[in-house]
Amino acid sequence: MPNAGRLPGRALLECLNCPSPSEALCARATPDTLHLLARYKSPNREVKAGEDIFVPGDPSRMICSLLSGWAFRYTLLEDGRRQILDFPLAGAVLRFHPSRGSSTTFGAQALTDCVVCAIPYAALIEASRQQPAIGLHLATLISQDFSLAVDHLTSVGRQSARERVAHLLLRLFVRYRVQWPDFRLEEMHLPLTHEHIADATGLTFIHVCRVLRSLRTDGIVEFRYHRLRILDPDKLADVAEVDPQLLLRRAAPGPFSRPDGIGGGLTARANSRGTIGGQDHQSAWA
Amino acid sequence: MPNAGRLPGRALLECLNCPSPSEALCARATPDTLHLLARYKSPNREVKAGEDIFVPGDPSRMICSLLSGWAFRYTLLEDGRRQILDFPLAGAVLRFHPSRGSSTTFGAQALTDCVVCAIPYAALIEASRQQPAIGLHLATLISQDFSLAVDHLTSVGRQSARERVAHLLLRLFVRYRVQWPDFRLEEMHLPLTHEHIADATGLTFIHVCRVLRSLRTDGIVEFRYHRLRILDPDKLADVAEVDPQLLLRRAAPGPFSRPDGIGGGLTARANSRGTIGGQDHQSAWA
DNA sequence: CGCTTACTTGAACCTTGTCAAGTCATGTGG
DNA sequence: CCACATGACTTGACAAGGTTCAAGTAAGCG
């Protein structure tokens, strides 16, 4: 029935070999559903670092996912001011745009070489009919995006420059830690310029530079030559005014990842002095 | 089969009489699905103006919708700084929180007396199994929230105080116009204080006051005694640096509202000089 | 090696925040 | 009805955080 009368084409092979992680939209699709999606999807597209994956105003209604690489999403004001929204990693849905007649206001650009995949909206409707969990899974993914946007908005709207930069770096680092828990180093590759950080935090790159210097001389974080090193996790969490445990829980979740009851309610903040990814509280990083 | 052997209880009556508009989550539910949801939902809850609907950190996993009234969602930093995220209207999903083990970081508070409804996550899963479109519909609603958050983030991160305030007022007004297109007046009731505007735009209420005075003396908008009057729509759109047509399309959409092709792509900006809700370009408001 | 892009620093400036005081509108109890 | 309290709004003077402008240095790349 699925893939009726056809050879397993390139598209299906792409789907079967898809590198995106288990939280991705089609990661839990049944074989039938995967066949369906593979039949309608566009060929995977490779995007070079620095190129746009899609631009603001693109009217296409394809659901677009990031299979591998680092990207960022952004909006532009008419006079060219740019706001970076987030830095999606592999597996993220970059765009889900169900409304006809309008277009996404944001764009997405590759920070490293990326591979993206696009599925027509109509195919998604059909797939979710076949496997209803897909609709809710998509809702969950977008809801996570919303949560992250909320954190980001709070930081940009209500924190000082120093707090914002610390917040952003901490979030990036925590997420990296969750995705590659094997590396125990307080260090990561971060393919950003000062200008990216500025556009994400709502500052000028000049001021970002000053803030980074101050954070470095205070022995908190170091960001040079595209490497981020966390020198003092506790101080960093303190400056950023976030509970790293809470960040972790948000970065890791997926609807099925943890039993109920962990860290519910407002008491979570109580224990926030654990080093980030150090030997203590290591369970949270595992 | 639905509601087997029971009288149509209070819950079902509530659902059948639900005042929320056609974009709401269960607005297109089949009778069977509505029965299912009604069977599991909590009784509708009335929340007085100024009271919290839920607070940040609330671990409940009920999907919470606003049936009537004005509310706002917000986050708090530990030292009490508040960021207002948005001002949901009737029909909005206030919270969808699928991940076990964490909790929504934001809260919601009533601006006017409100009625809210809560459905257990499990019931939603069951409902979407029964009627798969529900999952995608939820994804669509949350995706709209995300789009709005993106606009908001861009404004807060990259616009001046004057632009931010203008942007917020314009957005609130446009949305009001879409919901009550009958009133042709450039005027609306807006149950906000200066402090709400400040917390939404990332400013202090003192500076908001200054900006509002300046916008008033420039003959652009007037906001006093909880009434918002648009004095010069064109200038307002100009200061806010948004295309009101674009705002409209975003505020109105729902996946089925317009034929394909309207305003696709980057050309939308071309015509943005129409007065807001005036006699010309009236079709967009109808 | 020379070009380009990113990063860095200083000084002047300006938008916005802070502090302090005062006005207005509303509601309450005597 | 008035005295008083309260919360929201308003204004001014001043301080500060962040931007702008200008110049210079370092790193990456052909």
PDB file of N, CA, C and O in Angstrom, chain B residues 56 60 71 131 157-158 164 170 200 227 238 249:
ATOM      1  N   PRO B  56       3.196  31.885  37.366  1.00  0.00           N
ATOM      2  CA  PRO B  56       4.399  31.262  36.801  1.00  0.00           C
ATOM      3  C   PRO B  56       4.834  30.076  37.669  1.00  0.00           C
ATOM      4  O   PRO B  56       4.837  30.175  38.891  1.00  0.00           O
ATOM      5  N   SER B  60       0.491  22.423  36.795  1.00  0.00           N
ATOM      6  CA  SER B  60      -0.674  21.752  36.219  1.00  0.00           C
ATOM      7  C   SER B  60      -0.486  21.512  34.725  1.00  0.00           C
ATOM      8  O   SER B  60       0.132  22.310  34.030  1.00  0.00           O
ATOM      9  N   ALA B  71      -7.107  39.322  29.128  1.00  0.00           N
ATOM     10  CA  ALA B  71      -6.077  38.897  30.071  1.00  0.00           C
ATOM     11  C   ALA B  71      -4.723  39.295  29.519  1.00  0.00           C
ATOM     12  O   ALA B  71      -4.599  39.814  28.408  1.00  0.00           O
ATOM     13  N   GLN B 131     -10.429  12.855  16.388  1.00  0.00           N
ATOM     14  CA  GLN B 131     -10.589  13.861  15.332  1.00  0.00           C
ATOM     15  C   GLN B 131      -9.228  14.510  15.094  1.00  0.00           C
ATOM     16  O   GLN B 131      -8.886  15.533  15.673  1.00  0.00           O
ATOM     17  N   GLY B 157      13.342  44.378  21.069  1.00  0.00           N
ATOM     18  CA  GLY B 157      14.781  44.292  20.910  1.00  0.00           C
ATOM     19  C   GLY B 157      15.371  45.360  20.012  1.00  0.00           C
ATOM     20  O   GLY B 157      16.511  45.780  20.212  1.00  0.00           O
ATOM     21  N   ARG B 158      14.611  45.822  19.042  1.00  0.00           N
ATOM     22  CA  ARG B 158      15.217  46.660  18.014  1.00  0.00           C
ATOM     23  C   ARG B 158      14.560  48.004  17.784  1.00  0.00           C
ATOM     24  O   ARG B 158      14.998  48.753  16.921  1.00  0.00           O
ATOM     25  N   ARG B 164       8.190  51.424  19.986  1.00  0.00           N
ATOM     26  CA  ARG B 164       7.599  50.283  20.698  1.00  0.00           C
ATOM     27  C   ARG B 164       6.193  50.557  21.169  1.00  0.00           C
ATOM     28  O   ARG B 164       5.293  49.743  21.010  1.00  0.00           O
ATOM     29  N   LEU B 170      -0.874  50.054  18.178  1.00  0.00           N
ATOM     30  CA  LEU B 170      -1.405  49.735  16.859  1.00  0.00           C
ATOM     31  C   LEU B 170      -1.855  48.277  16.797  1.00  0.00           C
ATOM     32  O   LEU B 170      -2.932  47.958  16.297  1.00  0.00           O
ATOM     33  N   ALA B 200       5.061  45.556  28.993  1.00  0.00           N
ATOM     34  CA  ALA B 200       4.999  44.890  27.694  1.00  0.00           C
ATOM     35  C   ALA B 200       6.119  45.373  26.772  1.00  0.00           C
ATOM     36  O   ALA B 200       6.668  44.597  25.998  1.00  0.00           O
ATOM     37  N   ARG B 227      -9.221  54.775  27.525  1.00  0.00           N
ATOM     38  CA  ARG B 227      -9.692  54.804  26.140  1.00  0.00           C
ATOM     39  C   ARG B 227      -8.525  55.097  25.218  1.00  0.00           C
ATOM     40  O   ARG B 227      -7.709  55.982  25.481  1.00  0.00           O
ATOM     41  N   ASP B 238       3.394  54.617  10.589  1.00  0.00           N
ATOM     42  CA  ASP B 238       4.723  55.061  10.205  1.00  0.00           C
ATOM     43  C   ASP B 238       5.679  54.998  11.391  1.00  0.00           C
ATOM     44  O   ASP B 238       6.803  54.487  11.276  1.00  0.00           O
ATOM     45  N   ARG B 249      -3.697  40.934   8.351  1.00  0.00           N
ATOM     46  CA  ARG B 249      -3.705  39.555   7.870  1.00  0.00           C
ATOM     47  C   ARG B 249      -3.318  38.606   8.991  1.00  0.00           C
ATOM     48  O   ARG B 249      -3.864  37.539   9.138  1.00  0.00           O
TER      49      ARG B 249
END
